[in-house]
Coordinates of C-alpha atoms in Angstrom, one line a residue:
X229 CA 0.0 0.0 0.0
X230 CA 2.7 2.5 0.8
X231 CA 5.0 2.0 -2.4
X232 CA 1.4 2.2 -4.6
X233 CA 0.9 5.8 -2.5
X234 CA 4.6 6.9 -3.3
X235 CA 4.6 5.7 -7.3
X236 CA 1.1 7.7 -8.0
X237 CA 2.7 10.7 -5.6
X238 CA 5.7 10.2 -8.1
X239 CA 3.2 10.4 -11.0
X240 CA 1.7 13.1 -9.8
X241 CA 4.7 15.3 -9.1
X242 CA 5.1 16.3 -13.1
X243 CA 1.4 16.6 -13.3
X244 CA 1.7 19.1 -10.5
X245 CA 4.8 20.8 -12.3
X246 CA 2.9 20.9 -15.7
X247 CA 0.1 22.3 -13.4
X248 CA 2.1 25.3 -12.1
X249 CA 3.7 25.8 -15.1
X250 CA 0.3 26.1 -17.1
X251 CA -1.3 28.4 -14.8
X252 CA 2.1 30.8 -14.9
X253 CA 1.7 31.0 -18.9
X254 CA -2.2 32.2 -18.3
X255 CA -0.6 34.5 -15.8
X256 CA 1.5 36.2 -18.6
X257 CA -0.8 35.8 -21.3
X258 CA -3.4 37.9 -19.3
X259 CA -0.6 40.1 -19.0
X260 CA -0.3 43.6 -21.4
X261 CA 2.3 44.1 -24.1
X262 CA 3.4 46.6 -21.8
X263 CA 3.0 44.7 -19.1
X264 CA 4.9 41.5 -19.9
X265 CA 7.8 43.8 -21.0
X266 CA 7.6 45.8 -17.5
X267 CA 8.1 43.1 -16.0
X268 CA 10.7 41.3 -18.1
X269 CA 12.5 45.0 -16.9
X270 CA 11.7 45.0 -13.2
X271 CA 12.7 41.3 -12.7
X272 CA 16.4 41.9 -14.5
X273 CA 16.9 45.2 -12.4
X274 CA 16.0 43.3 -8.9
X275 CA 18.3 40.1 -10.2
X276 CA 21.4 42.5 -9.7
X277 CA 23.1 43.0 -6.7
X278 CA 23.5 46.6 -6.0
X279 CA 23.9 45.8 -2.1
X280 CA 27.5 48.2 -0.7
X281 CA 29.0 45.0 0.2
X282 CA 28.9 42.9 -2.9
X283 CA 27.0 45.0 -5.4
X284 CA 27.0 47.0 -8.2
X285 CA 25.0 49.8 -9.4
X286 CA 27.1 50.1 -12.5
X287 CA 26.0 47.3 -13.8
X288 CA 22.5 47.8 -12.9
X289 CA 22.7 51.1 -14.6
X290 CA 24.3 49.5 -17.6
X291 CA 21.5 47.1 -18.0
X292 CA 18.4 50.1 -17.9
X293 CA 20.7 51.8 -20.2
X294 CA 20.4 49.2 -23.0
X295 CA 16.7 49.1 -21.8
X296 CA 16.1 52.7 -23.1
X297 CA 18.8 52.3 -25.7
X298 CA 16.3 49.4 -27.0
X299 CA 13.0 51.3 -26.6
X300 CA 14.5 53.9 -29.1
X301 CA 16.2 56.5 -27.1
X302 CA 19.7 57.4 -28.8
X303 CA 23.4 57.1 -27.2
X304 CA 23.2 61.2 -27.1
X305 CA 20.0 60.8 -24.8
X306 CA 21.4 58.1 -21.9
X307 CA 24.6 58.1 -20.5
X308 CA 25.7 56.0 -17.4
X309 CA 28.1 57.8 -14.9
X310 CA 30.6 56.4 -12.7
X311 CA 32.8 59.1 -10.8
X312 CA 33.2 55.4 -8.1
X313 CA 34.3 52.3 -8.4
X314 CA 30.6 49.6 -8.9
X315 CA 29.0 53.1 -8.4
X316 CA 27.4 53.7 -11.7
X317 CA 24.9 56.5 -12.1
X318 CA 22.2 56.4 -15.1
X319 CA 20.7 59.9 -16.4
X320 CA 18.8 59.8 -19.6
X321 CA 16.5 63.1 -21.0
X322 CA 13.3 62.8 -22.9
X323 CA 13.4 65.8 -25.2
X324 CA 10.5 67.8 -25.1
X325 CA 9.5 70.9 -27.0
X326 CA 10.6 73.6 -24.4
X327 CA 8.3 75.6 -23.6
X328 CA 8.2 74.4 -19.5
X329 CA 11.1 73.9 -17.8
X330 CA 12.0 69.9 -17.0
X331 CA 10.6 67.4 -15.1
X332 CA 12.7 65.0 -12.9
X333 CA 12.2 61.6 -12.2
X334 CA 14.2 60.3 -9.3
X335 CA 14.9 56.7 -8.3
X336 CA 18.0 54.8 -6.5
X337 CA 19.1 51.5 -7.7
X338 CA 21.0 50.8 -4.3
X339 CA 19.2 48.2 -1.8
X340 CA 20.1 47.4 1.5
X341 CA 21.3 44.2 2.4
X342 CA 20.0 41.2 3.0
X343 CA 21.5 37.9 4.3
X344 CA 20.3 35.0 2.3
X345 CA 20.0 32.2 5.0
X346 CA 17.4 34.7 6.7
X347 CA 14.8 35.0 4.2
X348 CA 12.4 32.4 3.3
X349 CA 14.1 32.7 -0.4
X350 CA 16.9 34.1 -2.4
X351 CA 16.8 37.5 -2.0
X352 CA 17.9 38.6 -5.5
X353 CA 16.1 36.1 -7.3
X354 CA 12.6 37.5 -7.7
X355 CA 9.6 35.3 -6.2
X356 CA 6.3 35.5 -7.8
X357 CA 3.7 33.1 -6.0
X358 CA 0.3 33.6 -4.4
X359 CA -0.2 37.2 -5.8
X360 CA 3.3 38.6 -4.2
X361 CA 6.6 39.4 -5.8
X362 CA 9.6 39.6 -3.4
X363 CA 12.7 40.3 -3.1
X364 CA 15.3 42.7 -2.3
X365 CA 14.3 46.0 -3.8
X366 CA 10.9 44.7 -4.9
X367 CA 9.8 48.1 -3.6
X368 CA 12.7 50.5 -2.3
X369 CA 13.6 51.4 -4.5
X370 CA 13.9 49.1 -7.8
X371 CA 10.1 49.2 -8.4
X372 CA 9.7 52.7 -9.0
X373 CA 13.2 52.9 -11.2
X374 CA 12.0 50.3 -13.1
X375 CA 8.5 51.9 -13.6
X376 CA 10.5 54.6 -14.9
X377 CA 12.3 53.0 -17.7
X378 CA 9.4 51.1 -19.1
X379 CA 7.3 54.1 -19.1
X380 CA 9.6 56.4 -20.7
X381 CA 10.4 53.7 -22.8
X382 CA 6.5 53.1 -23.8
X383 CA 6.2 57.1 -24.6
X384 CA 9.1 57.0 -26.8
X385 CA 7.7 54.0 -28.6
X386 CA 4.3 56.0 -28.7
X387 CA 5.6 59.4 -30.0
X388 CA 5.1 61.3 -27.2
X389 CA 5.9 64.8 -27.7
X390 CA 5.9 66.7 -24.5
X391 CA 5.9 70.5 -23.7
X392 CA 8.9 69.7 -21.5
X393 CA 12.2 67.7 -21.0
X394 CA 11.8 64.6 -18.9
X395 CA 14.7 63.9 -17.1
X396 CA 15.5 60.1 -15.6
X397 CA 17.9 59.9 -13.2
X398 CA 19.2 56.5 -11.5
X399 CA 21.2 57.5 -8.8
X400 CA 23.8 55.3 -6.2
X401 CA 24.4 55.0 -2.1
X402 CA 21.1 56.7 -1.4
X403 CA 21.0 53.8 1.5
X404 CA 24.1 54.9 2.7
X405 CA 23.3 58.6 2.8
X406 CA 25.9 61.0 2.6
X407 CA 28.7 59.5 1.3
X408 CA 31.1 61.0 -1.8
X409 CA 29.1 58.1 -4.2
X410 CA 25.8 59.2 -3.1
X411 CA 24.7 59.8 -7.1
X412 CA 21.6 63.0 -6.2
X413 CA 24.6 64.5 -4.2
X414 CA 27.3 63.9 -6.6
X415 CA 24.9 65.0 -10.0
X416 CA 23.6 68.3 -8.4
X417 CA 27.9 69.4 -7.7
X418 CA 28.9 67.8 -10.5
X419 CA 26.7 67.8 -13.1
X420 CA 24.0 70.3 -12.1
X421 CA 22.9 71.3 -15.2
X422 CA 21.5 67.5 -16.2
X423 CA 19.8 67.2 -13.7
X424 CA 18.4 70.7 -13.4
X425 CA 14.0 71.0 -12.6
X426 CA 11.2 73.2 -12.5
X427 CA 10.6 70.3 -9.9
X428 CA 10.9 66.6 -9.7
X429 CA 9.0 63.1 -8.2
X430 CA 11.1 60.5 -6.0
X431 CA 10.4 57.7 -3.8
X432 CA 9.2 58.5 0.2
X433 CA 5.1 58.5 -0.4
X434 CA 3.0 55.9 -1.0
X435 CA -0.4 53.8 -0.9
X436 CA -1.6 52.0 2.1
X437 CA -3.9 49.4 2.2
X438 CA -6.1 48.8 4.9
X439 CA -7.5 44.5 4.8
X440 CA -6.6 44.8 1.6
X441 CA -8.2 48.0 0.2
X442 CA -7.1 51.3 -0.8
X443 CA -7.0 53.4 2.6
X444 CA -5.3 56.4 1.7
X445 CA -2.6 57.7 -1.2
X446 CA 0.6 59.6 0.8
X447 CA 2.7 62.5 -1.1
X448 CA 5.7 63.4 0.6
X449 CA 6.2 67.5 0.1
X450 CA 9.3 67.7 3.3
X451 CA 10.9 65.0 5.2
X452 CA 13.3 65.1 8.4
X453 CA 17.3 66.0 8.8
X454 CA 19.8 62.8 9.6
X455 CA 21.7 63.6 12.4
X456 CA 24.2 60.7 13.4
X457 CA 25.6 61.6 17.3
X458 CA 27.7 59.3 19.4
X459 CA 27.8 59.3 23.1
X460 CA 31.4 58.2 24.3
X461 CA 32.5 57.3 28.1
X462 CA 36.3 57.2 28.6
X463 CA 37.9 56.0 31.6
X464 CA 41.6 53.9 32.9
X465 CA 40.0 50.9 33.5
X466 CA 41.6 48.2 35.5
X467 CA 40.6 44.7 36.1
X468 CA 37.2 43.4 37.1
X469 CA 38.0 42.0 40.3
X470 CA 38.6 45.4 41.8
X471 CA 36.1 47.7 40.8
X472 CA 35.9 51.4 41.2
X473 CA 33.0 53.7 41.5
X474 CA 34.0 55.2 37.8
X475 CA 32.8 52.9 34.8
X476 CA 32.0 53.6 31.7
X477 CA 29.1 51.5 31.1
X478 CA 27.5 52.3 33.9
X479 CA 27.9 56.0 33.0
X480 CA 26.9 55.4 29.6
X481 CA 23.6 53.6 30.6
X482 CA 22.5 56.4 32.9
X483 CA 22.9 58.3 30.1
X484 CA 21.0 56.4 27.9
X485 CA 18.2 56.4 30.3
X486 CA 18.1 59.7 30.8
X487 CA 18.0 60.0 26.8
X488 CA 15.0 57.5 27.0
X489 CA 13.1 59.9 29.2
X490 CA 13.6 63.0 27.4
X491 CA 11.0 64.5 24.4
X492 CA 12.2 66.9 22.1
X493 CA 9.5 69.4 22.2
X494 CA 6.1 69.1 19.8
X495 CA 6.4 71.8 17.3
X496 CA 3.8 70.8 14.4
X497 CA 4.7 72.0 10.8
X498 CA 1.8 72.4 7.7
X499 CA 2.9 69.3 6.0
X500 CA 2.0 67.5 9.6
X501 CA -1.0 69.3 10.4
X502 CA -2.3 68.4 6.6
X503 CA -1.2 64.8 7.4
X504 CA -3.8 64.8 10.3
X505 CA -6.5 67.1 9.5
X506 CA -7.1 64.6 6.5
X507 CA -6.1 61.3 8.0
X508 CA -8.5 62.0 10.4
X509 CA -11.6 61.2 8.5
X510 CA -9.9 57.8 7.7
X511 CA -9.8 56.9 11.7
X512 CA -12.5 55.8 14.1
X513 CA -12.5 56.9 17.7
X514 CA -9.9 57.9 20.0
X515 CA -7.4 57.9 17.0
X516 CA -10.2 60.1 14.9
X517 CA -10.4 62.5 17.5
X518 CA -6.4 62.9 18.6
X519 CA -5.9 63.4 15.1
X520 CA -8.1 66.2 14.2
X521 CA -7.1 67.8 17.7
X522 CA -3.8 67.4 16.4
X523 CA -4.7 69.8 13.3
X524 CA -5.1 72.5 16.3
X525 CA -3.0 75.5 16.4
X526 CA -2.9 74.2 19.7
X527 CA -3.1 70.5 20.6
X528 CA -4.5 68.9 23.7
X529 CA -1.2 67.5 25.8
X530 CA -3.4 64.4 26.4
X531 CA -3.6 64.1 22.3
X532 CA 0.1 64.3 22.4
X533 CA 0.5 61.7 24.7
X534 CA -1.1 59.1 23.3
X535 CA 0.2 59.7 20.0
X536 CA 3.7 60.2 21.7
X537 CA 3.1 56.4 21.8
X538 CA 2.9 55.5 18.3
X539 CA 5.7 54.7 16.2
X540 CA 4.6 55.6 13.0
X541 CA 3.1 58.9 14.2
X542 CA 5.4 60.1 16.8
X543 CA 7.7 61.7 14.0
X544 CA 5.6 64.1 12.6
X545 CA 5.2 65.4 16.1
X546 CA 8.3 66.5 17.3
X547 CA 12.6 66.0 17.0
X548 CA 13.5 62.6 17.9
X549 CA 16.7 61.1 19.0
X550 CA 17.5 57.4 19.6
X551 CA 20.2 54.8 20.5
X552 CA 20.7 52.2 18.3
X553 CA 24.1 50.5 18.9
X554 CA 26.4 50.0 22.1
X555 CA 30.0 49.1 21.5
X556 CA 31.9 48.7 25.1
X557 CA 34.6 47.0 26.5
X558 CA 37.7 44.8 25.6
X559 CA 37.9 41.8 27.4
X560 CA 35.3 39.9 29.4
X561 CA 37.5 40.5 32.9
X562 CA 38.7 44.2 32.4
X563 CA 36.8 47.4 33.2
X564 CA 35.9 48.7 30.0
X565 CA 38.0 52.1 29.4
X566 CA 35.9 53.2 26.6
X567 CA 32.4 52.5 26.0
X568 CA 30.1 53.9 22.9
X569 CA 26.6 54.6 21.9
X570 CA 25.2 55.9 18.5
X571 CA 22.3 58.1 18.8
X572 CA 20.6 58.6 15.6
X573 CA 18.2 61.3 15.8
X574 CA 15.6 62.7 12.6
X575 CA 15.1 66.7 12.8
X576 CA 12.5 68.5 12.0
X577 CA 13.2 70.5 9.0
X578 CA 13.3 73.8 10.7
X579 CA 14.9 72.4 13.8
X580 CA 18.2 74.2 15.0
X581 CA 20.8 72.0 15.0
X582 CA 22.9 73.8 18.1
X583 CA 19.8 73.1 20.3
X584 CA 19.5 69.7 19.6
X585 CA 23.8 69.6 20.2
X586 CA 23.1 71.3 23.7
X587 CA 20.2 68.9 24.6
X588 CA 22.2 66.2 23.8
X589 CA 25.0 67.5 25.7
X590 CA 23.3 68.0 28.8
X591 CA 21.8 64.5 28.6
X592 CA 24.9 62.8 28.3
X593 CA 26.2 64.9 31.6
X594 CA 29.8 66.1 32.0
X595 CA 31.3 62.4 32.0
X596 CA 30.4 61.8 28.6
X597 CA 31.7 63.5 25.4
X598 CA 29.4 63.9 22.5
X599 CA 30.0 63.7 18.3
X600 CA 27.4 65.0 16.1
X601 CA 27.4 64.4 12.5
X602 CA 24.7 65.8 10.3
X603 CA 23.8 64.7 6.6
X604 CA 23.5 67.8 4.5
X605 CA 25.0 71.6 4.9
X606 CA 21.8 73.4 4.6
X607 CA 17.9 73.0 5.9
X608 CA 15.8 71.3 3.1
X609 CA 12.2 73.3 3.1
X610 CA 9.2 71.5 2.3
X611 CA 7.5 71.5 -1.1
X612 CA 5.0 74.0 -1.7
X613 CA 1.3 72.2 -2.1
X614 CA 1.5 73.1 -6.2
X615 CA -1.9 72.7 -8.0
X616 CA 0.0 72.1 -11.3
X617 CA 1.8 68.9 -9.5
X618 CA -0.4 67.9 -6.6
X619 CA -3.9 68.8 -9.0
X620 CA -2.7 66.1 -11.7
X621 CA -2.0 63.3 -8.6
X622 CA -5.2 63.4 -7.1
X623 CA -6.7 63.3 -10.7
X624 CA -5.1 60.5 -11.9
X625 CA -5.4 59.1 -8.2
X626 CA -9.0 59.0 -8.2
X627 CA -9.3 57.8 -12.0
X628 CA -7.7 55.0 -10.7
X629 CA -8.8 54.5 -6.9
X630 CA -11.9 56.3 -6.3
X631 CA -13.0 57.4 -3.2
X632 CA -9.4 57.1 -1.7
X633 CA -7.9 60.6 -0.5
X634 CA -4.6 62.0 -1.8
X635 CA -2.7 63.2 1.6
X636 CA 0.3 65.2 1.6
X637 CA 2.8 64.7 4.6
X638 CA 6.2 65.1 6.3
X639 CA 8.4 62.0 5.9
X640 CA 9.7 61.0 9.0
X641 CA 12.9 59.3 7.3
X642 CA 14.9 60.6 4.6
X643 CA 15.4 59.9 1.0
X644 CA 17.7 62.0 -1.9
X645 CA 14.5 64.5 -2.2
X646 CA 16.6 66.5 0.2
X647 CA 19.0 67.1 -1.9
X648 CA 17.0 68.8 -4.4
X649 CA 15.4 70.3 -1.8
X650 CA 18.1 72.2 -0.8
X651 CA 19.2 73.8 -3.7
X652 CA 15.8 75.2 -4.8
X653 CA 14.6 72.1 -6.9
X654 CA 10.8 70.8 -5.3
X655 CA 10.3 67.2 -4.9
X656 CA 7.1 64.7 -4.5
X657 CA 7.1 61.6 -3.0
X658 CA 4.8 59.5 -4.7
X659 CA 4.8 56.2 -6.3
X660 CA 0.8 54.9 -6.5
X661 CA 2.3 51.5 -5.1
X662 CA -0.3 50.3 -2.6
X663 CA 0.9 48.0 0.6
X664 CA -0.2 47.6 3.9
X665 CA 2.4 50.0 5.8
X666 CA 3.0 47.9 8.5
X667 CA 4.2 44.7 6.3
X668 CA 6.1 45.4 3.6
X669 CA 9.7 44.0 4.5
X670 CA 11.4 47.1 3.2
X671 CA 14.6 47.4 5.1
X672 CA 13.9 44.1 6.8
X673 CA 13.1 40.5 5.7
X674 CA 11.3 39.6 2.9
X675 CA 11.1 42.5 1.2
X676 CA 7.3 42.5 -1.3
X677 CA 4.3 44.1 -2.8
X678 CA 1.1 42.8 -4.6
X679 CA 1.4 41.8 -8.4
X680 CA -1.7 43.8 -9.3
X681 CA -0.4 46.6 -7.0
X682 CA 2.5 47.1 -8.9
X683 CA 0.7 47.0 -11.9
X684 CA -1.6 49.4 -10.6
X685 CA 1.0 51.2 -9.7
X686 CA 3.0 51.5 -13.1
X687 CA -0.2 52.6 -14.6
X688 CA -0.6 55.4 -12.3
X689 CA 3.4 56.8 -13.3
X690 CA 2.5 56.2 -16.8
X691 CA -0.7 58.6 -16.7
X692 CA 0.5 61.0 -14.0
X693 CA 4.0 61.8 -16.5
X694 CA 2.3 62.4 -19.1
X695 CA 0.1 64.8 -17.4
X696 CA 2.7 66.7 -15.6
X697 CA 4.8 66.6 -18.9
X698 CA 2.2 68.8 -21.3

């Protein structure tokens, strides 16, 4: 009985395969022209390693540039830069007729890392199963530069003829943030006047689903200041077995409590208050009302508390400062003689760096010396709410998701907008990619988004450029 169970389990095993493989040639076939060779695009992008360990952004680069080269776009019109060593940098211009100034479209083909033996599947291979594609860079930031290419790409095949240049840039070490290969940082000193905009659209918004559903469609128009800081104790030392009142751990720690305690002060700015006077209507209950007390000019404190107390909300309320890595100690029976905590803190646009130094300062206490290190040389201002940019997003948002409000908002984390920013050059965080905010992997393990989502979402690019390019 068992061997007759294992030969028709055998039997069944190509059926199963033939299945599977019958049901992913319907898949494609119900796929677009467009579609299919989006996809064929998105998938070779994610395939390539562009991790700052082992990867390579040249080559990624290299690959959209024969994407574009292929959709009809001449040698003149795409040129891959690499001022870095497996740093590569794509920019490519759709000529228009003039008579606006450009539009930018902004997208880094860096990904974090991501250690294979700690995903469910290879990482760089891209998974499609059960209505999911994942992988590394399946959405930060790989979906929206490969959105880019095929949509350009599509235009050019179409005869497009737009009122202004359309500028594609596919930029390097935005994950690692200010570094000399960051490609925004290194185009705007470098090579200013290819990437030069009347304003541009970049990564940091986004959909979010709620069980499943269009909840809400999020444009990013400012986003916080990176401010590295590391608290250092120093001390002689001396073996374990006689130990003194002085130690730099425990010095450090009480530091580090006292940092836990503290709250930078709640100073709300318009791209916040917008954030919750419209997210509001979204919520139920105690969240519904906090929010809309929120969009005060002056807030309840008990309001503040309790959103104080959410991570995904405490942000857009105030400074924040946090410690995420200790490094103390050199030997298991010695007295450490120097021990080390990295603060990372996100500013508020407008916040004054020397009184976040002094706070600092004064929470570490006179034992402790303090390092700050700051990302950027000037403040990056929000984007004004434009009704030529944010007029054609909530039109093509609601042609596609109707019902679902378009809500502009203050990115709590940072992303190469800033750059732009602060040279004069307004950018838009928005993508019309749709996940549930909470699971999403980005960063983490098991990075993914919805197949129709993304689909969904490359429809929305391709009608919101053409709009904002007449």
């Amino acid at each position: 009985m068992y061997g007759q169970a294992m030969r028709m389990k055998r039997a069944a095993l190509p059926f199963a395969a033939a299945l599977a493989l019958f049901a992913a040639q319907a898949d494609a076939a119900d796929l677009t022209a467009q579609q299919q060779l989006f996809r064929s695009i998105y998938q070779e992008l994610v395939e390539i390693n562009t991790t700052d360990s082992e990867g390579d952004t040249t080559v990624a680069a290299q690959a959209m540039h024969k994407r574009l080269l292929d959709a009809g776009f001449t040698a003149a019109e795409v040129e891959v830069i690499t001022p870095f060593p497996r740093k590569g940098n794509l920019v490519a211009r759709y000529k228009g007729s003039g008579a606006k100034k450009p539009l930018l479209l902004l997208a880094h083909i860096d990904v974090v890392e991501a250690k294979r033996s700690d995903w469910k599947t290879d990482p760089f291979k891209l998974q499609e199963k059960d209505g999911t594609f994942t992988a590394r860079g399946s959405i930060d930031d790989k979906a929206m530069a490969s959105i880019f290419v095929s949509v350009l790409g599509q235009l050019k095949k179409e005869g497009f003829a737009p009122n202004r240049d359309i500028v594609l840039a596919l930029t390097a070490d935005e994950e690692k943030g200010d570094t000399p290969a960051n490609g925004a940082s290194w185009l705007l000193k470098n090579r200013r006047a290819w990437v030069e905009a009347e304003f541009g659209i970049n990564e940091g918004g986004r959909g979010e689903l709620k069980d499943g559903k269009p909840l809400s469609h999020i444009v990013q128009i400012a986003e916080k200041t990176y401010v590295q800081a590391e608290f250092e104790a120093t001390g002689p030392g001396g073996h374990s077995a006689r130990p003194t009142v002085d130690n730099t751990i425990y010095d450090l720690a009480e530091a580090l409590t006292r940092l836990r305690q503290y709250q930078f002060p709640v100073r709300l700015n318009d791209a916040a208050r917008l954030y919750f006077e419209r997210s509001a209507a979204l919520q139920s209950g105690q969240m519904a009302s906090d929010m809309r007390e929120m969009a005060k000019a002056s807030p309840a404190p008990e309001a503040i508390d309790r959103l104080s107390k959410v991570s995904s909300i405490v942000g857009l309320l105030r400074t924040t400062c946090v410690a995420t890595m200790l490094n103390a100690g050199h030997a298991p029976n010695a007295l450490a003689q120097s021990a080390k905590a990295s603060v990372n803190c996100r500013m508020l646009p407008d916040e004054d760096l020397g009184f976040v130094a002094r706070k600092l300062t004064e929470i570490a206490g006179p034992k402790l010396k303090v390092t700050l290190t700051r990302e950027g040389e000037a403040t990056a201002p929000a984007s004004p709410l434009r009704p030529d940019v944010i007029g054609p997003i909530e039109a093509v948002s609601a042609e596609l998701w109707p019902g679902v409000p378009v809500i502009p908002t203050m990115g709590v984390s940072t992303t190469d907008s800033r750059h732009f920013r602060e040279v004069g050059i307004p950018m838009y965080g928005v993508s019309g990619l749709f996940a549930d905010p909470l699971n999403t992997g980005v960063h983490g393990l098991n990075e993914h988004i919805g197949v129709q989502q993304l689909y969904d979402g490359r429809e929305f690019m391709y009608r919101l450029i053409k709009r904002l390019a007449q």
